[in-house]
Amino acid sequence: MATASVAHHDTAVHDHHDHEHHDNFITKYIFSTDHKMIGKQFLVTGIFWAIIGGFLSILFRLQLGFPDMNLEFLRPLLGGWIDETGKLDPTFYLALVTMHGTIMVFFVLTAGLSGTFSNFLIPLQIGARDMASGFMNMLSYWFFFVSGVIMFISLFIKTGPAGGGWVVYPPLSALEQAIPGSGLGMTLWLISMTFFIASSLLGGINYITTVINLRTKGMSFSRLPLTIWAFFLTAVIGLLSFPVLFAAALLLVFDRSFGTSFYLSDIYVAGEALPNTGGSPVLYQHLFWFLGHPEVYIVLLPALGITSEVIATNSRKPIFGYKAMIISMLGITILSFIVWAHHMFVSGMNPFLGSIFMFLTLIIAVPSAVKVFNYLTTLWRGNLIFTPAMLFSIGLVSFFISGGLTGIFLGNSAIDIQLHDTYFVVAHFHLVMGSASFFGLMAGVYHWFPKMFGRMLDARLGYVHFWLTFVGVYMVFFPMHYIGIAGFPRRYYSWTNFEFSNMYTDLNMFVSAAAIITFAAQFIFLFNFFYSMYRGRKATQNPWRSTTLEWTTPLEPGHGNWPGEIPTVYRWPYDYSKPGAAEDFIPQTVPLSQTPESNLPHEQELVKLELEIIKDEADVLVANESKH
């Protein structure tokens, strides 16, 4: 960190940014180029999709938990998808599973999490007026919005939405005559995902450019909060992997609509041979999972970055192992690109190749374990403040541990062959990716809500929301491990015909009841969110006594963030409970020369250099004033 004071970018251009905007309703709330408003747009849209995705899961959990129940009461909502006997249509069950996965992974945990906090926090925490390109940022949101509209429309078409699973493997997804969900619904799914990929790429380019070029004076890479490191590396992963999904989807469109055979060969439908030859459905699996596994970390890394910030702030301690955290995220970024085939151990791949991917998969547990160790060590003997954000962050660490441990089972190819496509896999990724990332999203909302809306969320409702959700998630997904080990298969609409699975009727009923309660608990948060936005207690400028730059802006910052000069950064972002300091936190904007009583030896050496820089800046200011 010795060179941190002089490592900065010339921010003169965006220091003199015209931030006195006079927007009308359309330019302020709809087609806004202000990164904060765009972040809020992503958040509210993500919340909408979380309700839809969660509700779809309740529908298929009703089928799984209560297979003999008469669902006639759902007819006003589902119409013809409830048959005359009051049962859910089997093809619609597949569509529910497909849309739930797509919505939660892409629309909620990718756009809702990364889109919200990358947009909202990057300029505020690095000291920038806005994103590198406000227009591209606006386009990113509206591409996502159009993607969502198309996906939403597909829910209401006669043949139903896409029904090939969220991974849409061919040949099921490539043949329109295969099932109703492979018709128009699949076409709309592919169009929607194309817009979504465009949105992700526009956002990613913007995030990377902003972090590299628009850091304020003194904000070297070694002084970036871990949130910014996480958002930056997430954008890099997305920029390199989403184009591969686009290629996979484009070839699938060609196979569906233009008679090509990239994924099709030797297919018989109703006893009749199709003309397609030479293709391979395994090619699609390689292309999909080349995005699909990095996608796990596109979802997880922002949540881990948020957790780093929240745990350090509410432990009143510096984050343990700052550099180790950065190196572990770099390691995860690199390794995430070379483990994709562990999803394909049962696809007929060469066992030797499988052993290589198994080895790489188990290695990625190392940087993940480093992060867990550092979180626990930061918590150890800290002055813990159990805000709702802190509880959700600790909940994330819990899910990351319990879900990560089952990943070691599935990373072993010999064991995975037995567990593949069972509920063990469902339990694993819902804990380690789905629930952990959702808790990161919630931690971020509870922590930065005062900065977003100038008001506080109700903490009591936050505690109720946390405990119901935390206990509920474990009640839903922990039993799934047991039925998965026993061989209970995924994606089965009806399992009561099999003697071996009948013994799990009670457990499935328990899981479904827990899922309904957990989903209902989210409405506590919804009420808290929208009520507090207008009627919540007014926030102070820095309610959590945090050190990072976003808390130096006005309570509700305008377009441009800081009304005057952008503050200069003099120290790293985790100076909490520093021995000798007057307060238990020292903001990044406080010069080292003002805190001699708490400076460490290497910081004392920087004071002289810092004083020279401050003197030079004062001389330049005097010279500029004398010119005018």
Coordinates of N, CA and C in Angstrom, one line a residue, residues 310-511:
V310 N -20.5 -5.6 4.7 CA -21.5 -5.6 5.8 C -20.9 -6.2 7.1
I311 N -20.1 -7.3 6.9 CA -19.5 -8.0 8.1 C -18.4 -7.1 8.7
A312 N -17.6 -6.5 7.9 CA -16.6 -5.6 8.5 C -17.2 -4.5 9.2
T313 N -18.2 -3.8 8.6 CA -18.8 -2.7 9.2 C -19.5 -3.0 10.5
N314 N -20.2 -4.2 10.6 CA -20.9 -4.5 11.8 C -20.2 -5.4 12.8
S315 N -18.9 -5.7 12.4 CA -18.0 -6.3 13.4 C -17.1 -5.3 14.1
R316 N -17.2 -4.0 13.5 CA -16.3 -3.0 13.9 C -14.8 -3.4 13.9
K317 N -14.5 -4.2 12.9 CA -13.1 -4.7 12.7 C -12.7 -4.6 11.2
P318 N -11.4 -4.4 11.0 CA -11.0 -4.5 9.5 C -11.3 -5.9 9.0
I319 N -11.6 -6.0 7.8 CA -11.8 -7.3 7.2 C -10.5 -8.1 7.3
F320 N -10.6 -9.4 7.7 CA -9.4 -10.2 7.9 C -8.9 -10.6 6.5
G321 N -7.6 -10.4 6.2 CA -7.0 -10.9 5.0 C -7.5 -10.2 3.7
Y322 N -7.5 -8.9 3.7 CA -8.0 -8.1 2.6 C -7.3 -8.6 1.3
K323 N -6.0 -8.7 1.2 CA -5.3 -9.2 0.0 C -5.7 -10.6 -0.3
A324 N -5.8 -11.4 0.7 CA -6.2 -12.9 0.5 C -7.6 -12.9 -0.1
M325 N -8.5 -12.0 0.3 CA -9.8 -12.0 -0.3 C -9.8 -11.7 -1.7
I326 N -9.0 -10.7 -2.1 CA -8.8 -10.3 -3.5 C -8.2 -11.4 -4.3
I327 N -7.2 -12.0 -3.8 CA -6.5 -13.2 -4.5 C -7.5 -14.3 -4.7
S328 N -8.3 -14.6 -3.6 CA -9.3 -15.7 -3.7 C -10.3 -15.4 -4.8
M329 N -10.8 -14.1 -4.9 CA -11.7 -13.8 -5.9 C -11.1 -13.9 -7.3
L330 N -9.9 -13.5 -7.4 CA -9.2 -13.7 -8.7 C -9.1 -15.2 -9.1
G331 N -8.7 -16.0 -8.1 CA -8.6 -17.4 -8.3 C -10.0 -18.0 -8.7
I332 N -11.1 -17.6 -8.1 CA -12.4 -18.1 -8.4 C -12.7 -17.7 -9.9
T333 N -12.4 -16.4 -10.2 CA -12.6 -15.9 -11.6 C -12.0 -16.8 -12.6
I334 N -10.7 -17.1 -12.4 CA -10.0 -17.9 -13.4 C -10.5 -19.4 -13.4
L335 N -10.6 -20.0 -12.2 CA -11.0 -21.4 -12.1 C -12.5 -21.6 -12.6
S336 N -13.3 -20.6 -12.5 CA -14.7 -20.7 -12.9 C -14.9 -21.1 -14.4
F337 N -13.8 -20.7 -15.2 CA -13.9 -21.0 -16.6 C -13.4 -22.4 -17.0
I338 N -12.8 -23.1 -16.1 CA -12.2 -24.4 -16.5 C -12.8 -25.6 -15.7
V339 N -14.0 -25.4 -15.2 CA -14.6 -26.5 -14.4 C -16.0 -26.9 -15.0
W340 N -16.4 -26.3 -16.2 CA -17.8 -26.5 -16.6 C -18.2 -27.9 -16.9
A341 N -17.3 -28.8 -17.2 CA -17.7 -30.2 -17.6 C -18.1 -31.0 -16.4
H342 N -17.9 -30.5 -15.1 CA -18.4 -31.3 -14.0 C -19.9 -31.4 -14.0
H343 N -20.6 -30.6 -14.8 CA -22.0 -30.8 -15.0 C -22.4 -31.9 -16.0
M344 N -21.3 -32.5 -16.6 CA -21.5 -33.4 -17.7 C -20.9 -34.8 -17.5
F345 N -20.7 -35.1 -16.2 CA -20.0 -36.4 -15.9 C -20.8 -37.6 -16.5
V346 N -22.1 -37.5 -16.6 CA -22.9 -38.6 -17.1 C -23.3 -38.4 -18.6
S347 N -22.6 -37.5 -19.3 CA -22.9 -37.3 -20.7 C -22.1 -38.2 -21.6
G348 N -21.3 -39.2 -21.1 CA -20.5 -40.1 -21.9 C -19.1 -39.6 -22.2
M349 N -18.7 -38.6 -21.4 CA -17.3 -38.1 -21.7 C -16.2 -39.1 -21.2
N350 N -15.1 -39.0 -21.8 CA -13.9 -39.8 -21.5 C -13.7 -39.7 -20.0
P351 N -13.6 -40.8 -19.3 CA -13.3 -40.8 -17.8 C -12.0 -40.0 -17.4
F352 N -11.0 -40.1 -18.3 CA -9.8 -39.4 -18.0 C -10.0 -37.8 -18.0
L353 N -10.8 -37.4 -19.0 CA -11.2 -36.0 -19.0 C -12.0 -35.6 -17.8
G354 N -12.9 -36.5 -17.4 CA -13.7 -36.3 -16.2 C -12.8 -36.2 -15.0
S355 N -11.7 -36.9 -14.9 CA -10.9 -36.8 -13.7 C -10.2 -35.5 -13.7
I356 N -9.9 -34.9 -14.8 CA -9.2 -33.6 -14.9 C -10.2 -32.5 -14.4
F357 N -11.5 -32.6 -14.8 CA -12.4 -31.6 -14.4 C -12.8 -31.8 -12.9
M358 N -12.7 -33.1 -12.4 CA -13.0 -33.3 -11.0 C -11.9 -32.7 -10.2
F359 N -10.6 -32.8 -10.6 CA -9.5 -32.2 -9.9 C -9.6 -30.7 -9.9
L360 N -9.9 -30.1 -11.0 CA -10.1 -28.6 -11.0 C -11.3 -28.1 -10.2
T361 N -12.4 -28.9 -10.2 CA -13.5 -28.6 -9.4 C -13.2 -28.6 -7.9
L362 N -12.5 -29.6 -7.4 CA -12.1 -29.7 -6.0 C -11.1 -28.6 -5.7
I363 N -10.3 -28.1 -6.6 CA -9.4 -27.0 -6.3 C -10.1 -25.7 -6.1
I364 N -11.2 -25.5 -6.8 CA -12.0 -24.2 -6.6 C -12.6 -24.1 -5.2
A365 N -12.6 -25.2 -4.5 CA -13.0 -25.2 -3.1 C -12.0 -24.4 -2.2
V366 N -10.8 -24.3 -2.7 CA -9.7 -23.7 -1.8 C -10.0 -22.1 -1.7
P367 N -10.1 -21.4 -2.8 CA -10.4 -20.0 -2.6 C -11.7 -19.7 -1.9
S368 N -12.7 -20.6 -2.2 CA -14.0 -20.4 -1.5 C -13.8 -20.6 0.0
A369 N -13.0 -21.6 0.4 CA -12.7 -21.8 1.8 C -11.9 -20.7 2.5
V370 N -11.0 -20.0 1.7 CA -10.3 -18.9 2.2 C -11.3 -17.8 2.5
K371 N -12.3 -17.5 1.7 CA -13.3 -16.5 2.0 C -14.1 -16.8 3.2
V372 N -14.5 -18.1 3.4 CA -15.2 -18.5 4.6 C -14.4 -18.3 5.8
F373 N -13.1 -18.7 5.8 CA -12.2 -18.6 6.9 C -12.1 -17.1 7.3
N374 N -11.9 -16.2 6.3 CA -11.7 -14.8 6.5 C -13.0 -14.1 7.1
Y375 N -14.2 -14.6 6.7 CA -15.4 -14.1 7.3 C -15.5 -14.5 8.7
L376 N -15.2 -15.7 9.0 CA -15.3 -16.2 10.4 C -14.3 -15.5 11.3
T377 N -13.1 -15.3 10.7 CA -12.1 -14.6 11.5 C -12.4 -13.1 11.8
T378 N -13.1 -12.5 10.8 CA -13.5 -11.1 11.0 C -14.5 -11.1 12.1
L379 N -15.4 -12.0 12.1 CA -16.5 -12.1 13.1 C -15.9 -12.4 14.5
W380 N -14.8 -13.1 14.6 CA -14.3 -13.6 15.8 C -13.8 -12.4 16.7
R381 N -14.4 -12.4 17.9 CA -14.1 -11.3 18.9 C -14.3 -9.9 18.4
G382 N -15.2 -9.8 17.4 CA -15.6 -8.4 17.0 C -16.7 -7.8 17.9
N383 N -16.9 -6.5 17.8 CA -18.0 -5.9 18.5 C -19.2 -6.0 17.7
L384 N -19.8 -7.2 17.6 CA -20.9 -7.4 16.7 C -22.1 -6.6 16.9
I385 N -22.6 -6.1 15.8 CA -23.9 -5.3 15.8 C -24.8 -6.1 14.9
F386 N -25.9 -6.7 15.5 CA -26.7 -7.6 14.7 C -27.8 -6.8 14.0
T387 N -27.5 -6.0 13.0 CA -28.5 -5.4 12.2 C -29.1 -6.5 11.3
P388 N -30.3 -6.3 10.7 CA -30.8 -7.3 9.7 C -29.8 -7.6 8.6
A389 N -29.0 -6.6 8.1 CA -28.0 -6.8 7.1 C -27.0 -7.8 7.6
M390 N -26.5 -7.6 8.8 CA -25.5 -8.4 9.4 C -26.0 -9.9 9.5
L391 N -27.3 -10.0 9.9 CA -27.8 -11.4 10.1 C -27.9 -12.1 8.7
F392 N -28.3 -11.3 7.7 CA -28.4 -11.9 6.3 C -27.0 -12.3 5.8
S393 N -26.0 -11.5 6.2 CA -24.6 -11.8 5.8 C -24.1 -13.1 6.4
I394 N -24.4 -13.2 7.7 CA -24.0 -14.4 8.5 C -24.8 -15.6 7.9
G395 N -26.0 -15.4 7.6 CA -26.8 -16.5 6.9 C -26.2 -16.9 5.6
L396 N -25.7 -15.9 4.8 CA -25.0 -16.3 3.6 C -23.8 -17.2 3.9
V397 N -23.0 -16.8 4.9 CA -21.8 -17.6 5.2 C -22.3 -19.1 5.6
S398 N -23.4 -19.2 6.3 CA -23.9 -20.5 6.7 C -24.2 -21.3 5.5
F399 N -25.0 -20.7 4.6 CA -25.4 -21.4 3.4 C -24.2 -21.8 2.5
F400 N -23.2 -20.9 2.5 CA -22.0 -21.1 1.6 C -21.2 -22.3 2.1
I401 N -21.2 -22.4 3.5 CA -20.5 -23.6 4.1 C -21.3 -24.9 3.8
S402 N -22.6 -24.9 4.2 CA -23.4 -26.1 4.1 C -23.6 -26.5 2.7
G403 N -23.9 -25.6 1.8 CA -24.1 -25.9 0.4 C -22.7 -26.2 -0.3
G404 N -21.7 -25.6 0.1 CA -20.4 -25.9 -0.5 C -19.8 -27.3 -0.1
L405 N -20.2 -27.7 1.1 CA -19.7 -29.1 1.5 C -20.3 -30.1 0.5
T406 N -21.6 -30.0 0.2 CA -22.2 -31.0 -0.7 C -21.6 -30.9 -2.1
G407 N -21.0 -29.7 -2.5 CA -20.4 -29.6 -3.7 C -19.2 -30.5 -3.9
I408 N -18.5 -30.8 -2.7 CA -17.4 -31.7 -2.8 C -17.8 -33.1 -3.1
F409 N -19.0 -33.5 -2.7 CA -19.6 -34.8 -3.1 C -19.8 -34.8 -4.6
L410 N -20.5 -33.7 -5.1 CA -20.9 -33.7 -6.5 C -19.7 -33.5 -7.4
G411 N -18.6 -32.9 -6.9 CA -17.4 -32.7 -7.7 C -16.7 -34.0 -8.0
N412 N -17.0 -35.0 -7.2 CA -16.3 -36.3 -7.4 C -17.1 -37.1 -8.4
S413 N -16.5 -37.4 -9.6 CA -17.3 -38.0 -10.7 C -17.9 -39.3 -10.3
A414 N -17.2 -40.1 -9.5 CA -17.8 -41.4 -9.2 C -19.1 -41.3 -8.3
I415 N -19.1 -40.3 -7.4 CA -20.3 -40.1 -6.6 C -21.4 -39.4 -7.4
D416 N -20.9 -38.5 -8.3 CA -21.9 -37.7 -9.0 C -22.7 -38.5 -9.9
I417 N -22.1 -39.6 -10.5 CA -22.9 -40.5 -11.4 C -24.1 -41.0 -10.7
Q418 N -24.0 -41.3 -9.4 CA -25.1 -41.8 -8.6 C -26.1 -40.7 -8.2
L419 N -25.6 -39.5 -8.0 CA -26.4 -38.4 -7.5 C -26.9 -37.5 -8.5
H420 N -26.4 -37.6 -9.8 CA -26.8 -36.7 -10.8 C -28.3 -36.8 -11.1
D421 N -28.9 -35.6 -11.3 CA -30.4 -35.5 -11.6 C -31.2 -36.1 -10.5
T422 N -30.7 -36.0 -9.2 CA -31.5 -36.3 -8.1 C -31.7 -35.0 -7.3
Y423 N -32.5 -35.1 -6.3 CA -32.8 -33.9 -5.4 C -31.6 -33.5 -4.6
F424 N -30.6 -34.3 -4.5 CA -29.3 -33.9 -3.9 C -28.7 -32.7 -4.6
V425 N -28.7 -32.7 -5.9 CA -28.2 -31.6 -6.7 C -29.1 -30.4 -6.5
V426 N -30.4 -30.6 -6.5 CA -31.3 -29.4 -6.3 C -31.0 -28.8 -5.0
A427 N -30.8 -29.6 -3.9 CA -30.5 -29.0 -2.6 C -29.2 -28.3 -2.6
H428 N -28.2 -28.9 -3.2 CA -26.8 -28.3 -3.3 C -26.9 -26.9 -3.9
F429 N -27.4 -26.8 -5.1 CA -27.2 -25.5 -5.8 C -28.2 -24.4 -5.2
H430 N -29.3 -24.9 -4.7 CA -30.2 -23.9 -4.1 C -29.6 -23.3 -2.8
L431 N -28.8 -24.1 -2.1 CA -28.2 -23.6 -0.9 C -27.0 -22.7 -1.2
V432 N -26.1 -23.2 -2.0 CA -24.8 -22.5 -2.2 C -24.9 -21.4 -3.2
M433 N -25.8 -21.5 -4.2 CA -25.9 -20.4 -5.2 C -27.2 -19.6 -4.9
G434 N -28.4 -20.3 -4.9 CA -29.6 -19.6 -4.8 C -29.8 -18.9 -3.5
S435 N -29.9 -19.6 -2.4 CA -30.2 -19.0 -1.1 C -29.0 -18.1 -0.6
A436 N -27.8 -18.5 -0.8 CA -26.7 -17.7 -0.4 C -26.7 -16.3 -1.1
S437 N -26.9 -16.3 -2.4 CA -26.9 -15.1 -3.2 C -28.1 -14.2 -2.8
F438 N -29.3 -14.9 -2.6 CA -30.5 -14.2 -2.2 C -30.2 -13.5 -0.9
F439 N -29.5 -14.1 0.0 CA -29.2 -13.5 1.3 C -28.2 -12.3 1.1
G440 N -27.3 -12.5 0.2 CA -26.4 -11.3 -0.1 C -27.2 -10.1 -0.7
L441 N -28.2 -10.4 -1.5 CA -29.1 -9.4 -2.1 C -29.8 -8.7 -0.9
M442 N -30.4 -9.5 0.0 CA -31.1 -8.9 1.1 C -30.2 -8.1 2.0
A443 N -29.0 -8.6 2.3 CA -28.1 -7.9 3.1 C -27.8 -6.5 2.5
G444 N -27.6 -6.5 1.2 CA -27.3 -5.2 0.5 C -28.5 -4.3 0.6
V445 N -29.7 -4.8 0.4 CA -30.9 -3.9 0.5 C -31.0 -3.3 1.9
Y446 N -30.9 -4.1 2.9 CA -31.0 -3.6 4.3 C -29.9 -2.6 4.6
H447 N -28.7 -2.9 4.1 CA -27.6 -2.0 4.4 C -27.6 -0.7 3.7
W448 N -27.9 -0.7 2.4 CA -27.8 0.5 1.6 C -29.2 1.2 1.3
F449 N -30.2 0.7 1.9 CA -31.5 1.3 1.8 C -31.5 2.8 2.2
P450 N -30.8 3.1 3.3 CA -30.8 4.5 3.7 C -30.1 5.4 2.6
K451 N -29.2 4.9 1.9 CA -28.5 5.7 0.9 C -29.4 5.7 -0.4
M452 N -30.2 4.7 -0.6 CA -31.0 4.7 -1.8 C -32.2 5.6 -1.6
F453 N -32.8 5.6 -0.4 CA -34.1 6.3 -0.3 C -34.1 7.3 0.9
G454 N -33.0 7.5 1.6 CA -33.0 8.5 2.7 C -33.7 8.1 3.9
R455 N -34.2 6.9 4.0 CA -35.0 6.4 5.1 C -34.5 5.0 5.6
M456 N -34.9 4.6 6.8 CA -34.5 3.4 7.3 C -35.6 2.3 7.2
L457 N -35.2 1.1 6.9 CA -36.1 0.0 7.0 C -36.4 -0.3 8.4
D458 N -37.6 -0.9 8.7 CA -37.9 -1.2 10.1 C -37.1 -2.5 10.5
A459 N -36.3 -2.3 11.5 CA -35.4 -3.4 11.9 C -36.2 -4.6 12.5
R460 N -37.3 -4.3 13.2 CA -38.0 -5.4 13.9 C -38.6 -6.3 12.8
L461 N -39.2 -5.7 11.7 CA -39.7 -6.5 10.6 C -38.5 -7.3 9.9
G462 N -37.4 -6.6 9.9 CA -36.2 -7.2 9.3 C -35.8 -8.5 10.0
Y463 N -35.8 -8.4 11.3 CA -35.5 -9.6 12.1 C -36.4 -10.8 11.9
V464 N -37.7 -10.4 11.9 CA -38.8 -11.5 11.6 C -38.5 -12.1 10.2
H465 N -38.3 -11.2 9.3 CA -38.1 -11.7 7.9 C -36.9 -12.6 7.8
F466 N -35.8 -12.2 8.5 CA -34.6 -13.0 8.5 C -34.8 -14.4 9.1
W467 N -35.4 -14.5 10.3 CA -35.5 -15.8 11.0 C -36.4 -16.7 10.2
L468 N -37.6 -16.2 9.8 CA -38.5 -17.0 9.0 C -37.8 -17.5 7.7
T469 N -37.1 -16.7 7.1 CA -36.5 -17.1 5.8 C -35.3 -18.0 6.0
F470 N -34.5 -17.7 7.0 CA -33.3 -18.6 7.3 C -33.7 -20.0 7.7
V471 N -34.6 -20.1 8.7 CA -35.1 -21.4 9.1 C -35.8 -22.1 8.0
G472 N -36.7 -21.3 7.3 CA -37.4 -21.9 6.2 C -36.6 -22.5 5.1
V473 N -35.5 -21.8 4.7 CA -34.6 -22.3 3.6 C -34.0 -23.6 4.0
Y474 N -33.6 -23.7 5.3 CA -33.0 -25.0 5.7 C -34.1 -26.1 5.8
M475 N -35.3 -25.7 6.2 CA -36.4 -26.7 6.2 C -36.8 -27.2 4.8
V476 N -36.6 -26.3 3.8 CA -36.9 -26.7 2.5 C -35.8 -27.6 1.9
F477 N -34.6 -27.2 2.0 CA -33.5 -27.8 1.2 C -32.7 -28.9 2.0
F478 N -32.7 -28.9 3.3 CA -32.0 -29.9 4.0 C -32.6 -31.3 3.8
P479 N -33.9 -31.5 3.9 CA -34.5 -32.8 3.6 C -34.2 -33.3 2.2
M480 N -34.1 -32.4 1.3 CA -33.8 -32.8 -0.1 C -32.6 -33.6 -0.3
H481 N -31.6 -33.3 0.5 CA -30.3 -34.1 0.5 C -30.6 -35.6 0.7
Y482 N -31.5 -35.9 1.7 CA -31.7 -37.3 2.0 C -32.5 -38.0 1.0
I483 N -33.6 -37.4 0.4 CA -34.3 -38.0 -0.6 C -33.5 -38.2 -1.9
G484 N -32.5 -37.2 -2.1 CA -31.7 -37.3 -3.2 C -30.7 -38.5 -3.1
I485 N -30.1 -38.7 -2.0 CA -29.2 -39.8 -1.7 C -29.9 -41.1 -2.0
A486 N -31.2 -41.1 -1.6 CA -32.0 -42.3 -1.8 C -32.4 -42.5 -3.3
G487 N -32.1 -41.6 -4.1 CA -32.3 -41.7 -5.6 C -33.6 -41.0 -6.1
F488 N -34.2 -40.1 -5.3 CA -35.4 -39.5 -5.7 C -35.1 -38.5 -6.9
P489 N -35.7 -38.7 -8.1 CA -35.2 -38.0 -9.3 C -35.8 -36.6 -9.4
R490 N -35.1 -35.7 -10.1 CA -35.5 -34.4 -10.4 C -36.5 -34.4 -11.5
R491 N -37.3 -33.3 -11.7 CA -38.1 -33.0 -12.8 C -39.2 -34.1 -13.1
Y492 N -39.5 -34.9 -12.1 CA -40.6 -35.9 -12.2 C -41.9 -35.2 -11.8
Y493 N -42.9 -35.2 -12.7 CA -44.2 -34.6 -12.4 C -44.9 -35.4 -11.3
S494 N -44.9 -36.7 -11.5 CA -45.6 -37.6 -10.6 C -44.7 -38.8 -10.2
W495 N -44.6 -39.0 -8.9 CA -43.6 -40.1 -8.4 C -44.4 -41.1 -7.6
T496 N -45.7 -41.0 -7.5 CA -46.4 -41.9 -6.6 C -46.6 -43.3 -7.2
N497 N -46.2 -43.5 -8.5 CA -46.3 -44.8 -9.1 C -45.2 -45.7 -8.8
F498 N -44.1 -45.1 -8.1 CA -42.9 -45.9 -7.9 C -42.9 -46.3 -6.4
E499 N -42.7 -47.6 -6.1 CA -42.8 -48.0 -4.8 C -41.6 -47.5 -3.9
F500 N -40.4 -47.3 -4.5 CA -39.3 -46.9 -3.7 C -39.4 -45.4 -3.3
S501 N -40.2 -44.6 -4.1 CA -40.3 -43.2 -3.7 C -41.5 -42.9 -2.9
N502 N -42.4 -43.9 -2.7 CA -43.6 -43.6 -1.9 C -43.3 -43.3 -0.4
M503 N -42.2 -43.9 0.0 CA -41.8 -43.7 1.4 C -41.5 -42.2 1.8
Y504 N -41.3 -41.4 0.7 CA -40.9 -40.0 0.9 C -42.1 -39.0 0.8
T505 N -43.3 -39.6 0.8 CA -44.5 -38.7 0.7 C -44.5 -37.7 1.8
D506 N -44.3 -38.1 3.1 CA -44.3 -37.2 4.2 C -43.2 -36.1 4.1
L507 N -42.0 -36.5 3.7 CA -40.9 -35.6 3.6 C -41.2 -34.5 2.5
N508 N -41.8 -35.0 1.4 CA -42.1 -34.0 0.3 C -43.2 -33.1 0.8
M509 N -44.2 -33.6 1.5 CA -45.2 -32.7 2.1 C -44.6 -31.7 3.0
F510 N -43.7 -32.1 3.8 CA -43.0 -31.2 4.8 C -42.2 -30.1 4.0
V511 N -41.5 -30.5 3.0 CA -40.7 -29.5 2.2 C -41.7 -28.5 1.5

